[in-house]
mmCIF file of C-alpha atoms and ligand atoms in Angstrom:
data_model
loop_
_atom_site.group_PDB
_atom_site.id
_atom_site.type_symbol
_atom_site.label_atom_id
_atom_site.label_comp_id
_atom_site.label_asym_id
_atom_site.label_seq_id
_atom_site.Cartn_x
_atom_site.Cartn_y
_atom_site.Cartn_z
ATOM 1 C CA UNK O 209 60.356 116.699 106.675
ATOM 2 C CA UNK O 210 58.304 117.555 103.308
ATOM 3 C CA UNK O 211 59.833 119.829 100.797
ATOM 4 C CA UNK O 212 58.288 123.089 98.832
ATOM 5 C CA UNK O 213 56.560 120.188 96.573
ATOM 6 C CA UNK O 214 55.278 117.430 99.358
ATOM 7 C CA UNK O 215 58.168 115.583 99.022
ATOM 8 C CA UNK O 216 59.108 113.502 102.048
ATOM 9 C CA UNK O 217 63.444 113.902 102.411
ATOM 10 C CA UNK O 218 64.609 111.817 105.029
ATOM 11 C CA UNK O 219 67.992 109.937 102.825
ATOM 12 C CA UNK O 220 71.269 111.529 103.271
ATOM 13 C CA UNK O 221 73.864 110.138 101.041
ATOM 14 C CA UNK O 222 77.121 111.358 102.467
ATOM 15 C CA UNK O 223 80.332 111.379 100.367
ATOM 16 C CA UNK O 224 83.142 111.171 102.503
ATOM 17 C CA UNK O 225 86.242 111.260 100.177
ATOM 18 C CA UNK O 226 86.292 112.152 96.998
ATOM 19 C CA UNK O 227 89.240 110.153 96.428
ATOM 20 C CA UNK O 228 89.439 106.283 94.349
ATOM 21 C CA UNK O 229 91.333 103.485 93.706
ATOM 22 C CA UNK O 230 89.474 102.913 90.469
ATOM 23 C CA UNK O 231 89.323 105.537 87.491
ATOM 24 C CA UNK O 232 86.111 104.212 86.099
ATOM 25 C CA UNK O 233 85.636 105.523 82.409
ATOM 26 C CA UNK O 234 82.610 107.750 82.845
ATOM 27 C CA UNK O 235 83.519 108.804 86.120
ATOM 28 C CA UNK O 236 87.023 109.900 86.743
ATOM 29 C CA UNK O 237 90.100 110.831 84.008
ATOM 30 C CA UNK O 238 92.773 109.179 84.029
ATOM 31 C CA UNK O 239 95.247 112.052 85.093
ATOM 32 C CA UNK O 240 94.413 115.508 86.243
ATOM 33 C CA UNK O 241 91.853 115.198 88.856
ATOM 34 C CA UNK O 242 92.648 117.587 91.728
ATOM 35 C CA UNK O 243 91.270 116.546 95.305
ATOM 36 C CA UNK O 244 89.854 118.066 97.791
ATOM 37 C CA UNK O 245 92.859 118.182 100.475
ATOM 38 C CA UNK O 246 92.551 116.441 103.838
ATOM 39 C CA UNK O 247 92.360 119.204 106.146
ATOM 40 C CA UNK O 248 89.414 120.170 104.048
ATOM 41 C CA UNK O 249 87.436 117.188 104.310
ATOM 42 C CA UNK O 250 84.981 116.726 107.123
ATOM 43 C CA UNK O 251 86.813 114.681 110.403
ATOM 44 C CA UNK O 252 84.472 111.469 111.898
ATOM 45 C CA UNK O 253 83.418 114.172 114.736
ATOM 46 C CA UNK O 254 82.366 116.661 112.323
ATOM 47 C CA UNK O 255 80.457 114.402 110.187
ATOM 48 C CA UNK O 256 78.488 112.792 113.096
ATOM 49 C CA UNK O 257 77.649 116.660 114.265
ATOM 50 C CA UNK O 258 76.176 116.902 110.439
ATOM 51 C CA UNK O 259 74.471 113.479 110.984
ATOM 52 C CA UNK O 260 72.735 114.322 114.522
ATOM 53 C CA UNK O 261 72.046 117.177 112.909
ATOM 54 C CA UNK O 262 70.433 116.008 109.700
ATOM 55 C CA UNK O 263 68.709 112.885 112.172
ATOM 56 C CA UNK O 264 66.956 116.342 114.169
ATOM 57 C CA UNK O 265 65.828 117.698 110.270
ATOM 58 C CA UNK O 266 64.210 114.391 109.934
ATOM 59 C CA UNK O 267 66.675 112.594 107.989
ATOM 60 C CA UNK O 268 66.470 108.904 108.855
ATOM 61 C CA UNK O 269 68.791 107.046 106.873
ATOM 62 C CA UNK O 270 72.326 107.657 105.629
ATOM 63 C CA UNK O 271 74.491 106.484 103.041
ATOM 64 C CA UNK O 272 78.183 106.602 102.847
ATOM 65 C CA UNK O 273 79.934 106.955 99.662
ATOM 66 C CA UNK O 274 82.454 108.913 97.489
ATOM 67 C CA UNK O 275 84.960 108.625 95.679
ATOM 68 C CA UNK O 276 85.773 105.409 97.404
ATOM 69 C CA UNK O 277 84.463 105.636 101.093
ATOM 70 C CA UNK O 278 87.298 102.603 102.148
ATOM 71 C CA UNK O 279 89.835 104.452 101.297
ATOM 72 C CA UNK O 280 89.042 106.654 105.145
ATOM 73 C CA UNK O 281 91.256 104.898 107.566
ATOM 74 C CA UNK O 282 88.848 106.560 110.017
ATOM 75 C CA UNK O 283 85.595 104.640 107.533
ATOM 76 C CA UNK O 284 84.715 102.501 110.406
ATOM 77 C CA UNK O 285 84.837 104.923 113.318
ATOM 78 C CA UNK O 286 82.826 107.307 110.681
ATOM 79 C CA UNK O 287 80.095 103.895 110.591
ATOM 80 C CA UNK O 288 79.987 103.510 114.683
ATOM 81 C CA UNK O 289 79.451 106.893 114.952
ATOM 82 C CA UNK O 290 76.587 107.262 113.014
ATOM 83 C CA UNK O 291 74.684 104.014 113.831
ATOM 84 C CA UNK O 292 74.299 105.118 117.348
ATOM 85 C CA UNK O 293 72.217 108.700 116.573
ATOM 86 C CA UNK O 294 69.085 108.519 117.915
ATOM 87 C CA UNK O 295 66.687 108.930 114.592
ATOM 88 C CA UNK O 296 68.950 107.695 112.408
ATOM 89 C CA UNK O 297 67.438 104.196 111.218
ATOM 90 C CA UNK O 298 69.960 102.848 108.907
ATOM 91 C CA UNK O 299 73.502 103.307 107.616
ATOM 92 C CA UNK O 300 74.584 101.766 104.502
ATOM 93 C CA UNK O 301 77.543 102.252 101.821
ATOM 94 C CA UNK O 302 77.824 101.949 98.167
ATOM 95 C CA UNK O 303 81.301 101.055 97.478
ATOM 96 C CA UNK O 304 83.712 99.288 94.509
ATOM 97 C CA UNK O 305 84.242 96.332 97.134
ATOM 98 C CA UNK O 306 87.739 96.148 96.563
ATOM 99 C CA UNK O 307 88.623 96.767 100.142
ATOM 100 C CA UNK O 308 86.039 94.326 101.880
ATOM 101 C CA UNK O 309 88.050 91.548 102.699
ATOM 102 C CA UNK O 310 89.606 92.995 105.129
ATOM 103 C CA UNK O 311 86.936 95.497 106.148
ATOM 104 C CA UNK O 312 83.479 94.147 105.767
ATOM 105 C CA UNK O 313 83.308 92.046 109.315
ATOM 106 C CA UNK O 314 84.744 95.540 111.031
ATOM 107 C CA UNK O 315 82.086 97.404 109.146
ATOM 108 C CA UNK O 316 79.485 95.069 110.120
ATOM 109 C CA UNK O 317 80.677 95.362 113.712
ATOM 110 C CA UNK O 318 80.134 99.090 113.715
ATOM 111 C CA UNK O 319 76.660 98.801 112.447
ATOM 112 C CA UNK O 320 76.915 99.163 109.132
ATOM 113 C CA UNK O 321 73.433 97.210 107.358
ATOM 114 C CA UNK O 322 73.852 96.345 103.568
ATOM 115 C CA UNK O 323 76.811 97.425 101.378
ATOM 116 C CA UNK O 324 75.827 98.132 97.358
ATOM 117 C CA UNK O 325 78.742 96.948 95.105
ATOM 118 C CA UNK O 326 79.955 98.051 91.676
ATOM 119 C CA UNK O 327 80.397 96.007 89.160
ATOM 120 C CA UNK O 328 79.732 97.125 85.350
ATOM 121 C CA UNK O 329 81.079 93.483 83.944
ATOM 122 C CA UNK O 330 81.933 89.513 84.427
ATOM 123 C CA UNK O 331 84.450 90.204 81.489
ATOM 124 C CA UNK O 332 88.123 90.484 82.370
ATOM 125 C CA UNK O 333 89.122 92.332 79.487
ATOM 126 C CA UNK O 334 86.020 94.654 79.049
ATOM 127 C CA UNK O 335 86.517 95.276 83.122
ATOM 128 C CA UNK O 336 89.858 96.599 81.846
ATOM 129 C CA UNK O 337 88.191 99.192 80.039
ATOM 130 C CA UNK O 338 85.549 99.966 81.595
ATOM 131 C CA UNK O 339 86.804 100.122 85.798
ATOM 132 C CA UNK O 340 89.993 100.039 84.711
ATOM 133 C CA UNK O 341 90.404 97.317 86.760
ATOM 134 C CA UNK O 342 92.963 94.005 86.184
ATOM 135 C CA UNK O 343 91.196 91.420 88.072
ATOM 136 C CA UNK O 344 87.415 90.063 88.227
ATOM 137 C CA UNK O 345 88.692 88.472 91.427
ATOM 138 C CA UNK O 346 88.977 91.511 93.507
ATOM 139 C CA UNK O 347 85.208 92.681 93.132
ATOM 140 C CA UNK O 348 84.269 89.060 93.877
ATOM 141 C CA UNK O 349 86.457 88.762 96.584
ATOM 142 C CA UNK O 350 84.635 91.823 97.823
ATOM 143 C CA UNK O 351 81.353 90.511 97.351
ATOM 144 C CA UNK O 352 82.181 87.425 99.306
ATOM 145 C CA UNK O 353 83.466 88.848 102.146
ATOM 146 C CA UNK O 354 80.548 91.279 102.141
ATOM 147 C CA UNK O 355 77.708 87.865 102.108
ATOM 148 C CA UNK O 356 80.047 86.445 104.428
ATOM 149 C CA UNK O 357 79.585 89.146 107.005
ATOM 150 C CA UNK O 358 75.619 89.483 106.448
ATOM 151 C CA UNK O 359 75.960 93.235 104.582
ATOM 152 C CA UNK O 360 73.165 91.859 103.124
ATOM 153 C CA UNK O 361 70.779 91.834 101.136
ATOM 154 C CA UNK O 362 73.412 92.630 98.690
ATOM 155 C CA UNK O 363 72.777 94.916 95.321
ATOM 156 C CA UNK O 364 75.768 95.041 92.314
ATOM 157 C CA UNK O 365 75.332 98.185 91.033
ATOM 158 C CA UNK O 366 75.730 98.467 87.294
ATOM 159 C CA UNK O 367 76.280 101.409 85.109
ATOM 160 C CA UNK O 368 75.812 100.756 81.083
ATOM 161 C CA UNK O 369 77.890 101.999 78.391
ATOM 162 C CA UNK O 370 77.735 101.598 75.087
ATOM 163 C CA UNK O 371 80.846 100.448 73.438
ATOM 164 C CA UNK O 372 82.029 99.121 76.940
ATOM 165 C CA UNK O 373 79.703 96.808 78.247
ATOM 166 C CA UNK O 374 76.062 96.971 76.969
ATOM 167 C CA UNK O 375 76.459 93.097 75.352
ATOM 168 C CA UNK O 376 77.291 92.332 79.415
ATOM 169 C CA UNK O 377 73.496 92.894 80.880
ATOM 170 C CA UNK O 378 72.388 89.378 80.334
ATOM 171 C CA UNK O 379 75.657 88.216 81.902
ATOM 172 C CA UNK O 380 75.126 90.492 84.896
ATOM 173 C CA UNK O 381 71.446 89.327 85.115
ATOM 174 C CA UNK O 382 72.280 85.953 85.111
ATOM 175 C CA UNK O 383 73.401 86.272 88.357
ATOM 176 C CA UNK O 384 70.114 86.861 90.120
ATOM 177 C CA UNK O 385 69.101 82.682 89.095
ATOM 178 C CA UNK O 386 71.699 81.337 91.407
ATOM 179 C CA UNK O 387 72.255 84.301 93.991
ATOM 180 C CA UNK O 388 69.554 86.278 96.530
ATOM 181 C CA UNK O 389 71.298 89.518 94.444
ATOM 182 C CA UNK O 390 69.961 92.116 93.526
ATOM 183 C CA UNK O 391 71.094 93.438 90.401
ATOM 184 C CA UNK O 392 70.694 97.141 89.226
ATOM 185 C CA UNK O 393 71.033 98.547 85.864
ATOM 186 C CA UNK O 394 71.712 102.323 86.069
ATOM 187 C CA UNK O 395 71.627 104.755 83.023
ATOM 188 C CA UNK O 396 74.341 106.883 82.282
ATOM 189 C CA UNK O 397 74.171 110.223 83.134
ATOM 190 C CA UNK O 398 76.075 113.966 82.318
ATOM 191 C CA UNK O 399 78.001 115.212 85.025
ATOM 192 C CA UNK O 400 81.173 117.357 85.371
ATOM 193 C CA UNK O 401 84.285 116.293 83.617
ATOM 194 C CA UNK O 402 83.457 113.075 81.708
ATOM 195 C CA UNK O 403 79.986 114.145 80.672
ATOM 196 C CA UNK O 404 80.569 113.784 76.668
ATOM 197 C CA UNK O 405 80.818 110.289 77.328
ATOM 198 C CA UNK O 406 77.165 110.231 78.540
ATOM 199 C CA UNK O 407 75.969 111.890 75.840
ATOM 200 C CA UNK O 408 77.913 109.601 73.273
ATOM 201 C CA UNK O 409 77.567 106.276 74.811
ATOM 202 C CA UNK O 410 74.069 106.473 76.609
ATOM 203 C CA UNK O 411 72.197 103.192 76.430
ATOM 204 C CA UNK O 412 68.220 102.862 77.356
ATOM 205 C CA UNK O 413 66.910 101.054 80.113
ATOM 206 C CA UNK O 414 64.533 99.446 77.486
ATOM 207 C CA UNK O 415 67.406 98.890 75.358
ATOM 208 C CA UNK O 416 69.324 96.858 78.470
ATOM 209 C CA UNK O 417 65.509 94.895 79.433
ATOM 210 C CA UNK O 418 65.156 93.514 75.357
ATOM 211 C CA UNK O 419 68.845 92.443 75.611
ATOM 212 C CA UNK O 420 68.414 90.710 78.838
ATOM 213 C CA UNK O 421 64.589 89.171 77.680
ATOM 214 C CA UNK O 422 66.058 87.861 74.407
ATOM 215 C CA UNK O 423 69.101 86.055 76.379
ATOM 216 C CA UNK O 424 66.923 84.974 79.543
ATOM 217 C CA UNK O 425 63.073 85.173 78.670
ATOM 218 C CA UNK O 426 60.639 87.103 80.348
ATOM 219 C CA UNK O 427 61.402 89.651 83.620
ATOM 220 C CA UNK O 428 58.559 89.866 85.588
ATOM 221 C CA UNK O 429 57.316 93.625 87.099
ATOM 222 C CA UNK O 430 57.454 93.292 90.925
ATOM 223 C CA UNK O 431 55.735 95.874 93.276
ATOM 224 C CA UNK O 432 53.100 96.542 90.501
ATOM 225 C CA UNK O 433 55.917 97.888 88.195
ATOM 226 C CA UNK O 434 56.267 100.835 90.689
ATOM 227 C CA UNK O 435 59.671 102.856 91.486
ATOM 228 C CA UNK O 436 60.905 101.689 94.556
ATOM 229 C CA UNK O 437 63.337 103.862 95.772
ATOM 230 C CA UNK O 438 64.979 105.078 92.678
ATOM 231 C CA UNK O 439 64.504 101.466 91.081
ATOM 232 C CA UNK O 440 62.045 99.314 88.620
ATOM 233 C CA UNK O 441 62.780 95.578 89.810
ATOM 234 C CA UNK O 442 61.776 92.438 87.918
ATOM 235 C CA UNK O 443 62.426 88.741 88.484
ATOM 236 C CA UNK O 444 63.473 85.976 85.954
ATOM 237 C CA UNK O 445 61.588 83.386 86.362
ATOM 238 C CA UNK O 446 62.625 80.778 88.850
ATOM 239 C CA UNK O 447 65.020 83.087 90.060
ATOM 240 C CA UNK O 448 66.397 83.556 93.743
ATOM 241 C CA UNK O 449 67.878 87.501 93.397
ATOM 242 C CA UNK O 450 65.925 90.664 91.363
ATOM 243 C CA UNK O 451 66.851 92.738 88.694
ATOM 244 C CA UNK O 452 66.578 96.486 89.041
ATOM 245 C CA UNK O 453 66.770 99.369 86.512
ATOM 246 C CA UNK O 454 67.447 102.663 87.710
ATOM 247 C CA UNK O 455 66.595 105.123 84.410
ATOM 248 C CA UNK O 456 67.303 108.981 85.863
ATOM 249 C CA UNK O 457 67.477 109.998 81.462
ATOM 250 C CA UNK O 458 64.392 108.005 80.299
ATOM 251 C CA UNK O 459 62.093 107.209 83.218
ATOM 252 C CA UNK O 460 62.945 110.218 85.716
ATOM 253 C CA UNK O 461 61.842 109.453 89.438
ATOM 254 C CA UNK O 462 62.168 113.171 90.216
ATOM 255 C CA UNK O 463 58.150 113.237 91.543
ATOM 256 C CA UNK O 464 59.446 110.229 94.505
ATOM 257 C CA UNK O 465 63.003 111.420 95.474
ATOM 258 C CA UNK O 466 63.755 111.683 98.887
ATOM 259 C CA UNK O 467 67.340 112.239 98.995
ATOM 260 C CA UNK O 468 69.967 114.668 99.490
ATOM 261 C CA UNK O 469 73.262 114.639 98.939
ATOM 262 C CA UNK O 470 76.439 115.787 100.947
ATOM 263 C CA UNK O 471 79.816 116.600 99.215
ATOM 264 C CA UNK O 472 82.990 115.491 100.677
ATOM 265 C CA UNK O 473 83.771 119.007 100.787
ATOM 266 C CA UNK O 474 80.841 119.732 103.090
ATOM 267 C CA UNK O 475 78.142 120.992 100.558
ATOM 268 C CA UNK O 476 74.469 120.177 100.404
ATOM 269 C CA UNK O 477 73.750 119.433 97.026
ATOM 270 C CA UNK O 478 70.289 119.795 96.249
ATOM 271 C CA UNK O 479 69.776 117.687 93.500
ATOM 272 C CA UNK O 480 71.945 115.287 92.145
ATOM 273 C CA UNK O 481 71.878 116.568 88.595
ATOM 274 C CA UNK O 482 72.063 120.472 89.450
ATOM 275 C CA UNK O 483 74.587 122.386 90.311
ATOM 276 C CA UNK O 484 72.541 124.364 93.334
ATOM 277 C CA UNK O 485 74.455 123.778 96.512
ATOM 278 C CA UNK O 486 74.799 125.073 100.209
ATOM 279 C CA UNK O 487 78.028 125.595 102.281
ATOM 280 C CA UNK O 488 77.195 123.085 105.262
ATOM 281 C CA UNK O 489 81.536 122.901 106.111
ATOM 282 C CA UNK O 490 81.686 127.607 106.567
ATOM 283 C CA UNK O 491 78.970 126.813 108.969
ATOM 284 C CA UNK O 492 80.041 123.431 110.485
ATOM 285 C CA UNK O 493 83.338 125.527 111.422
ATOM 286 C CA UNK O 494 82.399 128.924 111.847
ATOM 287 C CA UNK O 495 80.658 127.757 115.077
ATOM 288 C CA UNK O 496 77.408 127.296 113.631
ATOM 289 C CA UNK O 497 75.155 125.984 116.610
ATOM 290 C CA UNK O 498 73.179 122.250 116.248
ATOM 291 C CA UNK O 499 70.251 124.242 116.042
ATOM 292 C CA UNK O 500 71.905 126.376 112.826
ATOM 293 C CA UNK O 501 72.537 123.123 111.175
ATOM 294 C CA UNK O 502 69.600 121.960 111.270
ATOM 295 C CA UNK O 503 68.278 124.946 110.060
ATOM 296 C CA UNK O 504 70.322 124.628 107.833
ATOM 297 C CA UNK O 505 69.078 121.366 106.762
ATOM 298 C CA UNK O 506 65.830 122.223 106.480
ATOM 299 C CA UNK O 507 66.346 125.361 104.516
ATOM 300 C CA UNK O 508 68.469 123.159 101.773
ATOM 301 C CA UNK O 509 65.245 120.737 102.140
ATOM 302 C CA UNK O 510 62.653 123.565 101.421
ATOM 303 C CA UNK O 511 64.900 124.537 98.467
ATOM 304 C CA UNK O 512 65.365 121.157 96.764
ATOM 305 C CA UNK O 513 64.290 121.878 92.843
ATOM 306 C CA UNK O 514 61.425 119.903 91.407
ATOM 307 C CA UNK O 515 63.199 117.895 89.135
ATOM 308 C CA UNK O 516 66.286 118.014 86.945
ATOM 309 C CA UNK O 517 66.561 119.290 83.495
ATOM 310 C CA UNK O 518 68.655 116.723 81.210
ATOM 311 C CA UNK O 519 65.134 116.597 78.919
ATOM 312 C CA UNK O 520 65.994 120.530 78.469
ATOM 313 C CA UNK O 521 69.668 120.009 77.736
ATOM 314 C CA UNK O 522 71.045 121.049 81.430
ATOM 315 C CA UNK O 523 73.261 119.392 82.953
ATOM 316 C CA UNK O 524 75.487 119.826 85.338
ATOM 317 C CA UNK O 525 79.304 121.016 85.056
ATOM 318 C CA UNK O 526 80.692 121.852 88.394
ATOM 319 C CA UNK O 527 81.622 118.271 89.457
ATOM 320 C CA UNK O 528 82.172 114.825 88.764
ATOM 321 C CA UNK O 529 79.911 111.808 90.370
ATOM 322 C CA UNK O 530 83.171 110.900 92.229
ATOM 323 C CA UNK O 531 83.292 114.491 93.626
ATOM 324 C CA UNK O 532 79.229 114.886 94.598
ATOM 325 C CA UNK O 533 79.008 111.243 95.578
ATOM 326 C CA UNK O 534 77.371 108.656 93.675
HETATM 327 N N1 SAM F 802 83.310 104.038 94.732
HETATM 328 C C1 SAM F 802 81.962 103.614 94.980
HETATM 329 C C2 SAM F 802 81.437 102.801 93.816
HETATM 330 O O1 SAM F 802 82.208 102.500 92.910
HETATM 331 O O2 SAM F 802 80.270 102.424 93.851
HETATM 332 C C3 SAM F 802 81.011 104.748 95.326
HETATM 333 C C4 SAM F 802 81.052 105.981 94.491
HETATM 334 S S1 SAM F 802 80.581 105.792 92.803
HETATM 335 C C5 SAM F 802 80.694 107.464 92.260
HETATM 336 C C6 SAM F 802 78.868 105.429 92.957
HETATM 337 C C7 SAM F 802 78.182 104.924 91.730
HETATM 338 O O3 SAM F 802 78.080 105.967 90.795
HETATM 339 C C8 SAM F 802 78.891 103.774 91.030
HETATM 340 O O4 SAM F 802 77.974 102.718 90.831
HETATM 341 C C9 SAM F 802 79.268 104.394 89.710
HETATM 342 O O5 SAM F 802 79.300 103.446 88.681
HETATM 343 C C10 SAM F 802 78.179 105.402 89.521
HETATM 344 N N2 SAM F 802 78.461 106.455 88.551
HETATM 345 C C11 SAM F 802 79.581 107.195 88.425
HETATM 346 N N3 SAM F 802 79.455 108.080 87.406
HETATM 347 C C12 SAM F 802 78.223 107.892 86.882
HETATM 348 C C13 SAM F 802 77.493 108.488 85.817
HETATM 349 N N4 SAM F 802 78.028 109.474 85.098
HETATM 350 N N5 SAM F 802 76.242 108.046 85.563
HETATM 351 C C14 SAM F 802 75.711 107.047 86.299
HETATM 352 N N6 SAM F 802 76.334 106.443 87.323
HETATM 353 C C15 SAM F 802 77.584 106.854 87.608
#
């Protein structure tokens, strides 16, 4: 299914609570969030009816996420669900990990393929800060159980923050020598509620590469330097795992997205980083036919913008990344 500009959008990133056990310092404040209530999220047989439907649009791989998408009691009837649509090639999550010792061998039962974890430091008292999170342990403990149960290959998602834990890249990086990891660097960026701190505490990709070069020598461009997905990857030499940098502020991959986005509250987001969105949920449950939703699909598809428009000072201010789905 190509959009109004040729694009090919077959990745549906599904948030499916917009609810988390971490209040991550560029995401989510401390106090005052307000949630979407439960009877308003989409149920497991609702969001499979979106997924057959989106699979019919064209869409052939989804991604859960949130808020935290382990915090669904229902998470791994959601993942069974949707791994046996015909169409739909893949389903993966990005989640905090904090919840995969007990659920990643369920998960991987149901059919679920890789898992991408977040981690934004090896330091106990910057992860403090930063995730707002006590113990290292838990993430790794996550990441184990997630290697363990072949979610693999495995990516550790990193955001960078100045003030919080740009001096951490090299650490993070590190990682890749000994472990098949892939490690991804992702730029800051201005949404909803906490978007001040993206404008105050941005940090380059190139800023991130020349710390991790001057601590580890030289990363090497794979795939001809080329965005893959939404990521540049390198290698360190001799090294088992890659290193990815994901740069949506310096080096915008606008031209090769492929993805849209669904809000916990049942809205098509167009675009990540604009605030355009269509009401899938009013027509999910005012009887909308599997042939409206798709339509439906395909009409968000057609009206996906070009690009976003940080380099002209918009941004969006309707929601958080915990709210659209990260
Ligand atoms: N709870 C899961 C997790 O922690 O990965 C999934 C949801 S979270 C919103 C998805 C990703 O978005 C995380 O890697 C998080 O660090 C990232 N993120 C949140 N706010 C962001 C922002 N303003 N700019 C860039 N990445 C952000």
């Amino acid at each position: 299914m190509k959009d109004s500009y040729g694009r090919e959008i077959n990745y549906l990133r599904i948030s499916i609570t917009d609810r988390c056990n971490l209040r991550c310092v560029y995401c989510m404040p401390m106090d005052g969030m307000t949630f979407v209530p439960g009877p308003e999220l989409l149920t497991p047989g609702e969001i499979e009816d979106v997924a057959r439907a989106a699979a019919d649009a064209g869409f052939r791989k989804i991604r859960l996420t949130g808020g935290e998408p382990t915090l669904r009691r229902d998470v791994v009837d959601i993942v069974e669900r949707l791994t046996h649509i015909p169409g739909i090639r893949e389903v993966v999550m990005t989640t905090n990990g904090l919840r995969l010792p007990w659920l990643a061998e369920p998960l991987a039962q149901a059919g679920l393929a890789r898992v991408n974890i977040h981690i934004d430091t090896l330091n106990e008292t910057r992860l403090t800060r930063v995730m707002r999170l006590n113990t290292l342990d838990k993430v790794w403990a996550g990441i184990e159980a997630a290697e363990q149960s072949e979610l693999v290959p495995i990516k550790l998602n990193v955001v960078v923050t100045r003030d919080y834990n740009e001096e951490d890249v090299a650490d993070l990086a590190r990682l890749t020598l000994e472990h098949d990891w892939h490690v991804r660097f992702i730029e800051l960026m201005p949404l909803g509620g906490p978007a001040e701190i993206a404008f105050n505490h941005y940090v380059s990709t190139r800023e991130s590469m020349d710390r991790i070069e001057a601590s580890l020598g030289s990363l090497f461009p794979l795939n001809d330097g080329d965005v893959v997905g939404e990521a540049r990857l390198y290698r360190l030499a001799g090294a088992r795992g890659t290193v990815g940098f994901i740069s949506p502020v310096s080096d915008p991959y606008c031209d090769s997205c492929n993805r849209m986005r669904l809000t916990a509250d049942g809205r098509i987001r167009l675009c990540l980083l604009s605030e355009e969105e269509l009401n899938f949920r009013d027509a999910l449950r005012g009887g909308g036919t599997h042939e409206d939703l798709v339509a439906l699909f395909q009409r968000a598809v057609w009206a996906k913008p070009k690009g976003h428009q940080l380099q002209d000072g918009i941004h969006p201010e309707n929601r958080t990344m915990s709210q659209i789905g990260g």
